[in-house]
Each structure stands twice: as C-alpha cells, then as structure tokens.
XYZ file of C-alpha atoms in Angstrom:
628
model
C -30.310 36.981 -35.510
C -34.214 36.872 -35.808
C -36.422 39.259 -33.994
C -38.430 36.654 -32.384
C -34.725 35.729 -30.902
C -34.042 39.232 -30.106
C -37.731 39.229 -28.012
C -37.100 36.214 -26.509
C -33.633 37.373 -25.188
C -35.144 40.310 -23.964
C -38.088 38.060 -22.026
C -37.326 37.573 -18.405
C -39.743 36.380 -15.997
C -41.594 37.893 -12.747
C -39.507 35.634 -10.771
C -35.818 37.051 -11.810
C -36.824 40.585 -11.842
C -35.572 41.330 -8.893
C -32.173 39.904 -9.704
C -32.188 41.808 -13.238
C -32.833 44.893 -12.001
C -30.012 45.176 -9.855
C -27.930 44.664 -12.726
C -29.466 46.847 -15.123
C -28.790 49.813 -12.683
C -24.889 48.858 -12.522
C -24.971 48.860 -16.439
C -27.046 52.082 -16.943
C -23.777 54.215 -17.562
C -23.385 51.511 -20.545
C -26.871 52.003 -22.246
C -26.427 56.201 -22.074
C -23.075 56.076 -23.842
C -23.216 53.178 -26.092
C -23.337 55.959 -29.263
C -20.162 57.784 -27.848
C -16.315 56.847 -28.809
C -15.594 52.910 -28.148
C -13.949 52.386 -24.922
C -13.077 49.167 -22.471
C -15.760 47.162 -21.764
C -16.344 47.373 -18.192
C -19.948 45.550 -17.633
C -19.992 42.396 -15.602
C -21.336 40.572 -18.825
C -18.785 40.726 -20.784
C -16.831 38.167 -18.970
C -19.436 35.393 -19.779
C -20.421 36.985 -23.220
C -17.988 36.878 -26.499
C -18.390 40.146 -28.466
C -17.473 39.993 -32.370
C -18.510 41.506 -35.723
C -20.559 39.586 -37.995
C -19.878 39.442 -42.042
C -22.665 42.653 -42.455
C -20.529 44.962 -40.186
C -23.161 44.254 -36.972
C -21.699 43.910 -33.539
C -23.213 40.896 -31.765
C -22.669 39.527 -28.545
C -22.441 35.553 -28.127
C -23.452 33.551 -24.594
C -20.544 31.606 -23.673
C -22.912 28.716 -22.061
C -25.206 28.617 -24.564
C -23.988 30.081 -27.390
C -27.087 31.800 -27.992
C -26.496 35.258 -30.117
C -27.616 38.817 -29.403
C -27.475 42.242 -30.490
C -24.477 43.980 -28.966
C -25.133 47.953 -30.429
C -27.572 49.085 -27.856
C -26.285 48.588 -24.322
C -26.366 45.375 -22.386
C -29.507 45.324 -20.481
C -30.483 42.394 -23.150
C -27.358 40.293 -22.228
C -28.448 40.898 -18.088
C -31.716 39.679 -18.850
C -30.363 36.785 -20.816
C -28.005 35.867 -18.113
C -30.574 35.184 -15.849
C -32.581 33.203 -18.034
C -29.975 31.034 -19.093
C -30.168 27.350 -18.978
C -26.722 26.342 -18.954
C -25.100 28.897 -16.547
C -24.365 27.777 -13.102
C -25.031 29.295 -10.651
C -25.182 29.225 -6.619
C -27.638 28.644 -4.013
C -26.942 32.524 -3.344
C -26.984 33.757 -7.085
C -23.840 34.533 -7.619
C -22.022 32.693 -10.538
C -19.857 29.359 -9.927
C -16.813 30.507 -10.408
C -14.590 28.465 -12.670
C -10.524 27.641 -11.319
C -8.192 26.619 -14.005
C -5.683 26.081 -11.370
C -8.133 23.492 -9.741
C -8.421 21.557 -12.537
C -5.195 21.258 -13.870
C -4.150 19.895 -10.344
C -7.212 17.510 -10.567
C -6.289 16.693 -13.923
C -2.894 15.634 -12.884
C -4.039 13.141 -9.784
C -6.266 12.034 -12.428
C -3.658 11.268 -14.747
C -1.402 9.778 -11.647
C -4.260 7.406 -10.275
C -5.670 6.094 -13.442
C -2.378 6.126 -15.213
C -3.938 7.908 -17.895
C -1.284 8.989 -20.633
C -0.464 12.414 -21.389
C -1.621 12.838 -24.347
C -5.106 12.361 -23.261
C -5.418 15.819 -22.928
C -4.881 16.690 -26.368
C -7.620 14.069 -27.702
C -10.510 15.743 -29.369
C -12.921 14.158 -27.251
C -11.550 15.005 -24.303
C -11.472 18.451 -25.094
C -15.048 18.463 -26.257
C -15.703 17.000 -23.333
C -14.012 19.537 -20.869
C -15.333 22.240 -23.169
C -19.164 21.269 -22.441
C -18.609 21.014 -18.900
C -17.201 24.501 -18.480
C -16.865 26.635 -21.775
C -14.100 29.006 -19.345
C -11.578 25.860 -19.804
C -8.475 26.536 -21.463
C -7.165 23.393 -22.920
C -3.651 22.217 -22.058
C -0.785 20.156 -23.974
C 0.680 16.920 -22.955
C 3.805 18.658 -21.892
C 1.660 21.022 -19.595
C 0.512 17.871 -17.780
C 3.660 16.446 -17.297
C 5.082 19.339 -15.576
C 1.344 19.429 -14.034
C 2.522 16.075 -12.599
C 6.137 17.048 -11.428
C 4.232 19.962 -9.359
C 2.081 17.679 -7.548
C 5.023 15.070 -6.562
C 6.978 17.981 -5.611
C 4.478 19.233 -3.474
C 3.672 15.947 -1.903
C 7.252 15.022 -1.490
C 7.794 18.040 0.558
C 4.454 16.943 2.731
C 5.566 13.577 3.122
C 9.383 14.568 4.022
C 8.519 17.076 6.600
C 6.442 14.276 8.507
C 9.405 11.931 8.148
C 11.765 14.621 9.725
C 9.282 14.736 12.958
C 8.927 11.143 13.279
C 9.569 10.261 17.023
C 10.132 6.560 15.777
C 12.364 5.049 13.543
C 12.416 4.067 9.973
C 12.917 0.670 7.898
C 13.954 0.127 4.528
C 13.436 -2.619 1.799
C 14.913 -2.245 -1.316
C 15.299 -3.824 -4.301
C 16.028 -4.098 -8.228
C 13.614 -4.418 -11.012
C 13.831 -3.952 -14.905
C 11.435 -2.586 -16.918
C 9.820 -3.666 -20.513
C 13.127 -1.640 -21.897
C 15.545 -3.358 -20.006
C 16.588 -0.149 -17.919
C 16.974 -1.021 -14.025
C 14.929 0.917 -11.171
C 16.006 0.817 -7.676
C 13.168 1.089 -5.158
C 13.146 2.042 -1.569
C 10.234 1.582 0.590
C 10.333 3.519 4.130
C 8.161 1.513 6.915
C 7.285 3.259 10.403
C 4.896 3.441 12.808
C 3.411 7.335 13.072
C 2.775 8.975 16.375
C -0.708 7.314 16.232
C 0.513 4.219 16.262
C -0.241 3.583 12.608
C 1.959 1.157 10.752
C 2.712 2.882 7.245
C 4.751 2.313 4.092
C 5.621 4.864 1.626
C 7.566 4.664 -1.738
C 10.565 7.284 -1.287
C 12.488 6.324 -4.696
C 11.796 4.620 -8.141
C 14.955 5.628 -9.528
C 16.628 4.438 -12.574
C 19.883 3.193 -12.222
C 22.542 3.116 -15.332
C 24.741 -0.082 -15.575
C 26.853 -1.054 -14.267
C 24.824 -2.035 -11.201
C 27.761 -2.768 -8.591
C 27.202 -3.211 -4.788
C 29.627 -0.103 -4.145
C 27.388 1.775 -7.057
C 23.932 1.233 -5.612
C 24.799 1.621 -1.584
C 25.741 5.224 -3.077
C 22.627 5.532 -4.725
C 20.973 4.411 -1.618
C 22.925 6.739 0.991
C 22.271 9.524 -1.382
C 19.002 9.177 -1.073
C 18.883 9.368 2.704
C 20.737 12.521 2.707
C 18.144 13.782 0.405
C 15.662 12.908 2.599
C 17.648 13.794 5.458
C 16.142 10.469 7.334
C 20.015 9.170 7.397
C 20.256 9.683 10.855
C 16.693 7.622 11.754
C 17.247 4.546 9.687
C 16.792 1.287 12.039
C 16.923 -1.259 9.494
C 17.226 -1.945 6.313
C 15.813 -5.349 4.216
C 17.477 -6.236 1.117
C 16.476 -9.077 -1.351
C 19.874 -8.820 -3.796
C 22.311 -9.265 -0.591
C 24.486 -12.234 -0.029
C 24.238 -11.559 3.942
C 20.446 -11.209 3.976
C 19.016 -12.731 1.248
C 15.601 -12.209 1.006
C 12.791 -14.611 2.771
C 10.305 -13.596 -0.497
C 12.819 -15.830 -2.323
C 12.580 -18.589 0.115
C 9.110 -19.036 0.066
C 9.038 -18.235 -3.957
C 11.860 -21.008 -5.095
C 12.564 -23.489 -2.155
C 9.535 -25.101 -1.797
C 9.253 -25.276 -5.945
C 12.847 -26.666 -5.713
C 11.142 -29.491 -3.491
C 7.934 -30.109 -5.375
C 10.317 -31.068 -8.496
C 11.348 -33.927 -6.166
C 7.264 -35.355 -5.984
C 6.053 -34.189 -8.972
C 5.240 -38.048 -10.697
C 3.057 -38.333 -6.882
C 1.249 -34.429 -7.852
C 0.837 -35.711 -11.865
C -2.686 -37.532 -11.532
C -4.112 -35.563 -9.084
C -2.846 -32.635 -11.067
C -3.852 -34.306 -14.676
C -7.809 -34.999 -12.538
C -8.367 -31.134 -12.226
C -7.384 -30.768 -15.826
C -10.093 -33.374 -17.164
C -13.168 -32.442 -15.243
C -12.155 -28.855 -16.891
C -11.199 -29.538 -20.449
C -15.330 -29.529 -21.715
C -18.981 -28.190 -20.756
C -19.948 -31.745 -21.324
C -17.015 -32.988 -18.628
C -17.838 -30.231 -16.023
C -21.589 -31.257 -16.329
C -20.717 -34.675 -15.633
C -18.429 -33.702 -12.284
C -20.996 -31.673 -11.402
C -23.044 -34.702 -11.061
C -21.003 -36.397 -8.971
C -20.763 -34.103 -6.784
C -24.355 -33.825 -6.389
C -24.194 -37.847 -5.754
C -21.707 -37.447 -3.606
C -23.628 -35.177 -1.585
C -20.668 -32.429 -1.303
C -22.275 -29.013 -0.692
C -19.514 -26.810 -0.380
C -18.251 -23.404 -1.382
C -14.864 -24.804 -2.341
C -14.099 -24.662 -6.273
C -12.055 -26.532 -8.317
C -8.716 -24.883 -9.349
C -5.900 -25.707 -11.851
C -2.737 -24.946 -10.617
C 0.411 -23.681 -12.202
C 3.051 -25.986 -12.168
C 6.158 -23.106 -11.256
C 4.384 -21.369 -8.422
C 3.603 -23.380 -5.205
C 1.106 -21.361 -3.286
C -1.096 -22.412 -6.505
C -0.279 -26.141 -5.902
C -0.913 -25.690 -2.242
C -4.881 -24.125 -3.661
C -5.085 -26.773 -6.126
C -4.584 -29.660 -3.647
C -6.975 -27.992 -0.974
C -9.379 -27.862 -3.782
C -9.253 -31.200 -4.904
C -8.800 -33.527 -2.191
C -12.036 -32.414 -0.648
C -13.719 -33.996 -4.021
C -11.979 -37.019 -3.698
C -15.281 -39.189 -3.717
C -16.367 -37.167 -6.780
C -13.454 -37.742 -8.886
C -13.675 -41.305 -7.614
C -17.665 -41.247 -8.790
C -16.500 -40.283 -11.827
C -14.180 -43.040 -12.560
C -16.863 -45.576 -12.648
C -19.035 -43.754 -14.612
C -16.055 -42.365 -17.383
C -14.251 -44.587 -19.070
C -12.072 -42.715 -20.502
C -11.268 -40.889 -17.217
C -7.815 -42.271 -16.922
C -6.023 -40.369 -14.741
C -7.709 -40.735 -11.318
C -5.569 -40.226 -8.685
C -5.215 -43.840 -6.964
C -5.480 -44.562 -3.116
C -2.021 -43.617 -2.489
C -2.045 -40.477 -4.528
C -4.272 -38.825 -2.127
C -2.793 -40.005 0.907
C 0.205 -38.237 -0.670
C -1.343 -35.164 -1.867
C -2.804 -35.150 1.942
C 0.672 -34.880 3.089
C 1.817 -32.302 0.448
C -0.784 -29.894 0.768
C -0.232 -29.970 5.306
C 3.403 -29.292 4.491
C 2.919 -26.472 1.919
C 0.065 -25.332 4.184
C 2.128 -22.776 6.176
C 3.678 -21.446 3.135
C 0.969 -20.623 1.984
C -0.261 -19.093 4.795
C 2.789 -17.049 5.549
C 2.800 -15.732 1.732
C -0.500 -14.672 1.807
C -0.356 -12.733 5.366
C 3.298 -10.660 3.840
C 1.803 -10.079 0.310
C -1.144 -8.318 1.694
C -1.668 -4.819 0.944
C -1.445 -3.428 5.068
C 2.090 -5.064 5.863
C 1.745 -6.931 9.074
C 3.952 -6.137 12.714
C 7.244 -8.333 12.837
C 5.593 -10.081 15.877
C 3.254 -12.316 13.293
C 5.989 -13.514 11.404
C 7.542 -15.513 14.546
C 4.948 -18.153 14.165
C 4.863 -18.846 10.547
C 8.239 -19.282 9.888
C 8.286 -21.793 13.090
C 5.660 -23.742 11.242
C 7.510 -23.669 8.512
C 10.608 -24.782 10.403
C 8.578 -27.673 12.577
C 7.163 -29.041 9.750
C 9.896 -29.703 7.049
C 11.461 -31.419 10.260
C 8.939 -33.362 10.645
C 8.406 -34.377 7.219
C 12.023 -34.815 6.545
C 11.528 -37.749 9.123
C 8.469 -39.314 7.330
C 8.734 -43.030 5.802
C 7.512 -41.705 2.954
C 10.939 -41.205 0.927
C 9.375 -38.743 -2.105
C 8.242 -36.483 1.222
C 11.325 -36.875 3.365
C 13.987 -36.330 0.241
C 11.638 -33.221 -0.515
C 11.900 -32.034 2.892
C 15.451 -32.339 3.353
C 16.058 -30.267 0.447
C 14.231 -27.137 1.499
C 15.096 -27.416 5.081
C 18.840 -27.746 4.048
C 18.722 -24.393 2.122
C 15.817 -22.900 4.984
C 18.031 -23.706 8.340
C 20.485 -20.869 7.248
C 18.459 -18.254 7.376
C 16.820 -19.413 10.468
C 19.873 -18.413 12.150
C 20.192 -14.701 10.790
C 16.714 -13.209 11.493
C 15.735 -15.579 14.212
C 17.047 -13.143 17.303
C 15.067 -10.063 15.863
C 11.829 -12.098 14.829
C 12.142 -13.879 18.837
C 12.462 -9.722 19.967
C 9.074 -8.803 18.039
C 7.221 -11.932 19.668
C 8.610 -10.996 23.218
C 6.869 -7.854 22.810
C 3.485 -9.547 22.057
C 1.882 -9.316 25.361
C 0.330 -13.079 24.106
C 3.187 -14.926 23.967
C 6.559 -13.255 25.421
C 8.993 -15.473 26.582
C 7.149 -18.527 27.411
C 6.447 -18.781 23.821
C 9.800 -18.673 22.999
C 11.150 -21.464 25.094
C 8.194 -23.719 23.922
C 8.896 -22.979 19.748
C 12.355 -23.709 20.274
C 11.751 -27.138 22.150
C 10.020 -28.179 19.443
C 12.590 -27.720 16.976
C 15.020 -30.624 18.744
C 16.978 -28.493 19.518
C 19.944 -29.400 22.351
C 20.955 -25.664 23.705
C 17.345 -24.084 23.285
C 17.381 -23.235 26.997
C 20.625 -21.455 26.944
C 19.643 -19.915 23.330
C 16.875 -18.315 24.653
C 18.774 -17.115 27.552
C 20.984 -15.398 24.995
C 18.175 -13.624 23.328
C 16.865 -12.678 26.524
C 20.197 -10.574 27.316
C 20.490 -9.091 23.940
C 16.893 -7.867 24.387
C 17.973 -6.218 27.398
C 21.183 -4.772 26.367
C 18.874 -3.125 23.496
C 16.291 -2.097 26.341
C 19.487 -0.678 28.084
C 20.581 1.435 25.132
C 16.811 2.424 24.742
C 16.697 3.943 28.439
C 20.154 5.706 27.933
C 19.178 7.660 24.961
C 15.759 8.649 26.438
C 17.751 9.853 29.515
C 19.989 11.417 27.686
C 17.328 13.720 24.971
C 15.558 14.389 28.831
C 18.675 16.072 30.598
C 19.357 17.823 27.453
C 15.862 19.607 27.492
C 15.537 20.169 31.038
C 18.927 21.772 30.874
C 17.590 23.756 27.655
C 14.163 24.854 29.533
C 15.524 25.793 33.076
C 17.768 28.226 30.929
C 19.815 29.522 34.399
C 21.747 32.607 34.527
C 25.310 32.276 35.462
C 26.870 35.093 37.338
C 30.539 34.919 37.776
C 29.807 31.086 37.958
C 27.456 31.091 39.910
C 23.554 29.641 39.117
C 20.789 32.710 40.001
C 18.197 29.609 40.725
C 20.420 28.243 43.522
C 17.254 27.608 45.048
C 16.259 24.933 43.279
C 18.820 22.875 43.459
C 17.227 20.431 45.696
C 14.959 19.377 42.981
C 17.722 17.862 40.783
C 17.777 15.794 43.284
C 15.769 12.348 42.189
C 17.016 13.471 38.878
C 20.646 12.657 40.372
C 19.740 9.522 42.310
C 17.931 7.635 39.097
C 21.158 8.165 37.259
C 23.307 7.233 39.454
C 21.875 4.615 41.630
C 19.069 3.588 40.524
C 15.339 4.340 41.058
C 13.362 3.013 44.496
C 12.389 0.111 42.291
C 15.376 -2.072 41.314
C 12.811 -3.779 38.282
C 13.005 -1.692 34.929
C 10.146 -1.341 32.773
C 11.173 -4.701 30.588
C 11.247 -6.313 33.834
C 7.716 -5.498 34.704
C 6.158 -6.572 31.406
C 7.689 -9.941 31.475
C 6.374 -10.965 34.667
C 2.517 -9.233 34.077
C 0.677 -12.080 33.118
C 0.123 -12.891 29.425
C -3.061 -12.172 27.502
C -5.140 -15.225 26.550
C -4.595 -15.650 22.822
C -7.653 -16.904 22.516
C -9.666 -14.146 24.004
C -7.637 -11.629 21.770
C -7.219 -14.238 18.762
C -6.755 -10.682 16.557
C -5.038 -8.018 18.826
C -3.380 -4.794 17.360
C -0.043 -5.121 19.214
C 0.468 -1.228 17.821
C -2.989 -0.525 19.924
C -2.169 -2.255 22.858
C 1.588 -0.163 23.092
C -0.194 2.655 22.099
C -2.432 2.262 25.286
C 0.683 1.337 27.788
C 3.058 3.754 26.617
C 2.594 5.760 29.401
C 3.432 2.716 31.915
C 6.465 1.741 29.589
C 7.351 5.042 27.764
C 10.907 4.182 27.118
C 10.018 0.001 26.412
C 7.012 0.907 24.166
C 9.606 3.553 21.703
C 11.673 0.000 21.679
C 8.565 -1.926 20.788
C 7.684 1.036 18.207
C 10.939 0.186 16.026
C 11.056 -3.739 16.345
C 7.911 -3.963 15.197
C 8.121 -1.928 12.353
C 10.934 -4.034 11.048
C 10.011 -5.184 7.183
C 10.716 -8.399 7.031
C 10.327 -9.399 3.156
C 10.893 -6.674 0.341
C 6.846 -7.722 -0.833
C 6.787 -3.437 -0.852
C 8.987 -3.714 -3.182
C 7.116 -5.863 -5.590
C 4.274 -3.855 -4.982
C 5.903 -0.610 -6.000
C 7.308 -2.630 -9.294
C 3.631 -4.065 -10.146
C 2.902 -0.347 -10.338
C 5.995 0.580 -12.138
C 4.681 -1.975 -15.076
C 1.892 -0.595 -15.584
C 3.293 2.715 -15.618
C 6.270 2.117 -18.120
C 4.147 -0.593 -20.374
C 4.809 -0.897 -24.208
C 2.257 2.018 -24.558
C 3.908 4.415 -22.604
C 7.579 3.205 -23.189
C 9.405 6.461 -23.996
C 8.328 8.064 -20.402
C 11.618 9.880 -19.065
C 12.877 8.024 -15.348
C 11.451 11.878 -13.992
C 8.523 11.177 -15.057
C 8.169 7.472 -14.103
C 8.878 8.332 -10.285
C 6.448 11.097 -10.018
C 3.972 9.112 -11.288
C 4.462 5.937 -9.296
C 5.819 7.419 -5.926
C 2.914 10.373 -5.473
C 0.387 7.412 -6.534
C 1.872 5.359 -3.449
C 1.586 8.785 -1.456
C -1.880 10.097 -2.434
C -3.595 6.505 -2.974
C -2.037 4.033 -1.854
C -1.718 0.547 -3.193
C -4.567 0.417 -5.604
C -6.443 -3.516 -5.499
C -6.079 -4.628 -8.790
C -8.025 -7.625 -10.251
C -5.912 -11.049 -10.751
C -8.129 -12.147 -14.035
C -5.355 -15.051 -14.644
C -6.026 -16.697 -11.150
C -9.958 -15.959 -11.562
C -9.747 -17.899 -14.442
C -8.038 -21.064 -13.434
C -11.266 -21.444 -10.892
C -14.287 -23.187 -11.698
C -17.466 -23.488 -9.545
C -18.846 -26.614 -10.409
C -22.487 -25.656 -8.145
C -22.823 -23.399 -11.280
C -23.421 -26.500 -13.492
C -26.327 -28.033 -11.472
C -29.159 -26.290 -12.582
C-alpha cells in the first residue's frame, strides 16, 4: 500500500480522539511487543480486520467493511484509528459496534423463505450472496439444505407454540377437512382447527397438510385423521368436525359451487344474448368507444362496470347480470346506432335476466360472506341459506317454465341438506341476541311448511337438553376443584374442618333442588328482549358473549362452541390455494416434510396472505374510462 494510504489511515480527527485513545491504551501491550515471538492475537481489532501476507513477505491487515489495506508489522494503533474513521462500519448511538447475529438471520431468512415462498436455492444464487455480503461482510453464507432444515426449526418451534395454546383452550375445537392433489398427482389431506380463544377471538389454524399414499379409503384417512388428534393431543376437545368428501355431510361449498350451475344449464338459450351483449361492446377499442357513448346519452353515471362472465361458475353470472342489466338503455342505444349489433338482448331477455340474477342473488351473497378470509360465526349462515331456501320455492312456482324447471332442480338436490344442518344452524341464530326464537318461527313459516310450529318446538328442547349437559359438566369441573382446593385432613374418618360444613350448604341445595330461581340461564336470555337489528345492523355476537359471560357463564361456554362451528370446508381451499403455489412446476420435487412446514407455519405466522385475482380483474371493463 502507498504511503499517502498509510497517512491517511493513520489520520483521525479532533472529534474521535477521545474514542481512539481509549483504545490505543488497551492495545499498548501490542505496540511494545510486536518485535517479540508471534503469539495469539488478542486486540479487539482483529475481529473486524483480516490479517494475511502479501506476495513480498509483508504482513498487512485488511478492513473487513471497507476493505481498505494497512500495514500490520508495527502494532495496531493504525487499525484503532482506522476503525473509527471508517465509513462503512456500524455502529451505535453509544459507540459500541452493531453486533452482527448469524442466528438472527438465518431464522429471518427462513420466514422469509416461508412468506414469500422463495425457493431454496435462493440462497446459493450469486447475487444473493453479494447481496448479503455488502450488507454485513460477518455473514456466513448458507446452502439450500441449511435452509430447509432452517425451515423445519421454525415450524417446529411454532408448532409447539401453537399446540400448547390449543391444550389450554377453555373452548372447544372444529374441524374441516378435506382432499386435494397436487401438480404431481400425490393427495394432501388438510385439517383446519376453528375456535374461539379466551378473548373471544374467532381463529383458524392449519394443523396438517399431509400427504396421503393411495389408496385413499374412508377407514385409511379417519386413521390419518385420529392420528393426528392424538398428536396434537386435542382428541379429547373436538366439537365438530366438517367434511366435504362424506356421503352423510356432504359439503354446502359444493352446493353453492355445482347446483345452481346444474340449473343455469336449464336457461342458458334465455342468458345467451344478454351474455353474447357483454361480449360485443368488449371485443374492440372502437366498440367500447361507441358503448361508452351511449352511456353518456343515456345519462348513466355509475360506478358499476361491465363484466364478462364465465359460463361454469355462477357467482360470475350472478356479477355479469348485475352489471349489465343496469345498462339496459345503453345496449338498447346501441342497437339503433350498430347495425351489426345483433345480439341485443330483446324485451323478454331482460325481464328474464331480472329474474335470474334475484334468484342467484343470495348465492352469491352467501359465497362471498364464507370465502372471506376472517370466517364468519355460524349465527350468519341461518339467514342466507333461508334465502336461498325461500327463493328457489318461490321461483319453482313462477309461470315462467325456463325459471320454475330451473328451480325445481336445485331445490330438489338443496331440500336434503336442509334437513341435516338445519337444527345446529337454528342453535347459532337462537344465540343471536337479534333474532332468537322469534326469528325462527317466522323463517320457517315462510317456507310452507305444515309442522313448523311443532319443529321449532323440537329444536327448542334439543337446545335445552344441550344447555342441560352444558350446566352438568360445569358443575361437575366446579365440585372437583373445590374438593381439590379445600384439601381436608381426614383423621380416622373424620374431616379436621368440621366447621365448615355449613357452607356446603347452597352448594348441596343447587344440586339437588334447585336454585331460589326455578329459570336457568337459557331461560333468562330468551325472554330479555331482543336487540333491534337495525340499531346493531353489524354486531360481534363473540363481543356481545364476551360482555355477558359473567350473567350466563355456563350459556355463553355453549354459545362459545356453536358458534365456532365451520360450516363449509372454504379453510380448506384456502390452505390448498397455498399448497399450489407452494408445490408448483418450479418447485415440484419438494419432499411432503417440507411442503407442510412451509404451508402450515405460513398459516401460523401470517396468516392467509390476499392474493390478487388478475383473471377476474381482467374480465372487467370500466367503460367511464373511454369518455375522455
């Protein structure tokens, strides 16, 4: 190195003296015996300087931040100085040196690699390494197979986390499950655990994406399944479980998913125009100028868009309708002005599509309040599938044949499961403090139905039967601890605390024969006077039990479970949206291990990540775009 190098690494400023001499004095013992016998370098520098010998025999000292080279023969008082002079070294408000933790990183590397679903090889890319390398020269790099593990040490660690707050759950948990198979045909069973925590937070974790090896048998997978619970050791706490492959409890995501587009088929010649409409005014910039006019003319000023549907999926029929009957009188400006517009809907098409787009209305709605990202209480799905219900009736008795022979043929395959979830959905809207009962007796009125008096009736008891077991078990886990706590002394048989035994007293008399009041806590919150729905048009049932748990401690533990209840497997489909983008053509070789660390500590650290739908986005056009 130069001389003028060598001056300006010995240059320090009046402003660091202070700092350097401190150091120099700790390396003093360095400078007087840097001509005696080479021994272990002890100075503080030599942890961020590299020593080595260049080609001329010279021992030279190298700045690991800035790579700047000095003399390394005569002491270190040159490689202090530097140190504070630096421009690349870090360092605190305090002075002292940002310490660099390779343990911190590789951790942060790996919920890098889990939330971005970055592969493992990343870390081996030059790039990357330069990259790391400039923001901390202390980094050591690490292999893909480093990360992996890296990976299997954070799910480890956050399984344990999430288990232990399973295992202290005062509430119970729900299951969906479900099949899926990935881009190399191997199967994954996922289960999805749904509870309410102690704060009265509804939450849904991903327990297992686990492959499953053919042959995939009912007896094979229940295994798999109870397995699973004993490795949680949640087998005992299970209150329900949703399944979408089950003959007895098929799944209402498949309902809403094939019915309805089992229906359409029957009115698809009345859907073709209005269908074939959308696709014109889209097919050129010269067309969608044009519409665009006639809106204008028709003096529409709206934020709705324009949307082509596709033909298999219903909810996108139900948004194509919407879309396009509110430009009726455009599409009908347009005929006059377009010859070769041939395809307007006529009079009767739209009177149709009106008729379509109110039945597939609730659909819709339902579908889009189960697929959202915070799963909803079981006491909101009472009213959609009502809707659902009420209106295939009614359409089934339309005049208008193509509706009716639609109707009949989703309300033929709907009406069975009506019957098998309708007594626990009835037991989550009881508990809405909105609606209870009353609500009850007026949906199923509406549904001409015969017995709807003495079917609510019915529910009513099995709600309290469930109350009943509810207020057992609660007395139960109490006379076990206040046995546990009093902890007597027996002596010969007889109890040391005789004196107290007066105080078991309205202990006895509750269990026995009842309290001084003969109502029970279910009781009392069916005659309290409902809320107004209107006033509370968005209430937080899990708030409002939260807040009168203490009036109904054993009735709000009841409420708790019910409406935790999972009523679609939509989890599910979450979890394998995830799983696809996980195990994708690029990363197709990724062991089953692997693919479940990655995808269940993603659900555990982050969540479910929005993702953007750029098909839908681009089946929408804004025709207000085209007007200036």
């Amino acid at each position: 190195m130069s001389r003028h190098s060598e001056d300006q690494g010995e240059y320090s400023t009046t402003e660091r003296s202070k700092r350097v001499t401190s150091l120099v004095h700790e390396d003093e013992e360095d400078i007087s015996t840097s001509s005696k016998r080479s021994r272990k370098h002890t100075s503080i520098v030599w942890s961020e300087f590299e020593k080595f010998t260049d080609g001329d025999g010279m021992s030279k000292a190298k700045c690991k931040w800035c790579e700047v080279t000095y003399m390394a023969s005569h002491g270190t008082k040159n490689l202090l100085r530097h140190l504070n002079t630096c421009p690349n070294r870090e360092v605190n408000v305090d002075g002292s040196v940002v310490q660099f933790d390779q343990g911190v990183f590789r951790d942060m590397l790996a919920r890098a690699i889990i939330k971005h679903n970055y592969t493992y090889s990343f870390v081996e890319h030059e790039a990357t390494r330069e990259l790391f390398s400039y923001l901390n020269p202390n980094v050591k790099h690490i292999s893909r197979n480093t990360a992996r593990s890296d990976v299997l040490k954070v799910y480890e660690k956050e399984k344990g986390i999430l288990k232990s707050k399973l295992l202290s759950l005062s509430s119970r948990i729900c299951l969906t499950s479900d099949l899926w198979t990935s881009i190399t045909t191997d199967h994954y069973m996922t289960v999805t655990a749904h509870y309410i925590d102690d704060d009265w937070e509804l939450q849904s974790k991903v327990l297992c994406f686990s492959y499953v090896p053919p042959p995939y048998s009912g007896v094979i997978l229940l295994e798999k399944l109870l397995s699973l619970l004993r490795e949680w050791g949640i087998e005992r706490k299970i209150f329900s479980i949703t399944l979408d492959n089950a003959s007895y409890n098929d799944s209402m995501i498949d309902i809403w998913r094939n019915t309805p587009s089992e229906g359409l088929k029957v009115i698809d010649g009345s859907l073709h125009n209005i269908r074939e409409a959308v696709k014109y005014v889209r097919a050129t910039q010269g067309r969608r100028v044009k519409f665009a006019e006639c809106i204008l003319q028709s003096c529409l000023k709206t934020s709705k868009k324009v949307r082509q549907d596709v033909a298999t999926r219903w909810n996108s029929t139900y948004l194509m309708l919407e879309g396009a009957l509110f430009f009726e009188c455009a599409f009908s400006h347009l005929k006059l002005i377009d010859c070769n517009f041939v395809t307007c809907p006529s009079s009767e098409d739209w009177v149709r599509g009106k008729k379509i787009a109110l039945l597939l209305k609730p659909f819709y709605d339902i579908s889009t309040l189960f697929s959202g990202v915070r799963y909803p209480t079981a006491n909101l799905y009472f009213y959609g599938v009502w809707q659902i219900q009420l209106r295939l009736i009614q359409a089934r008795d339309t005049e208008d044949e193509a509706i009716s022979s639609m109707a009949r043929a989703m309300l033929k395959k709907f009406e069975k499961y009506w019957k098998c979830y309708s007594v626990v959905l009835s037991f989550a809207v009881i508990l809405d403090p909105r609606y209870k009962l009353h609500f009850l007796e007026f949906c199923y009125s509406k549904l001409d139905m015969d017995d709807h008096v003495e079917f609510v009736r019915g529910i009513r008891e099995k709600l309290y039967t469930l109350f009943d077991e509810y207020v057992t078990s609660m007395s139960r886990d109490d006379r076990s601890t206040s046995s546990t706590s009093r902890g007597n002394i027996s002596v010969e048989g007889i109890d040391e605390n005789i004196g107290d035994d007066i105080d078991e007293y309205d202990a006895f008399e509750s269990e026995h024969f009842g309290s001084q009041s003969t109502k029970s806590q279910l009781d009392l919150y069916l005659e309290e006077n409902r809320l107004d729905r209107k006033k509370f048009p968005d209430l937080n049932v899990l708030d409002y039990w939260k807040t009168h748990s203490h009036r109904y401690p054993e009735l709000s533990l009841m409420a708790r479970d019910i409406l935790s209840i999972p009523i679609t497997t939509v989890a599910s489909e979450s979890a394998f949206s995830i799983g696809g983008r996980i195990l994708n053509k690029y990363r197709s070789s990724l062991s089953p291990e692997s693919v479940e660390a990655e995808l269940c500590t993603r659900n555990w650290l982050f969540g479910v990540l929005p993702e953007e739908d750029l098909d839908e986005e681009s089946l929408i056009i804004d025709f207000q775009d085209y007007l200036h």
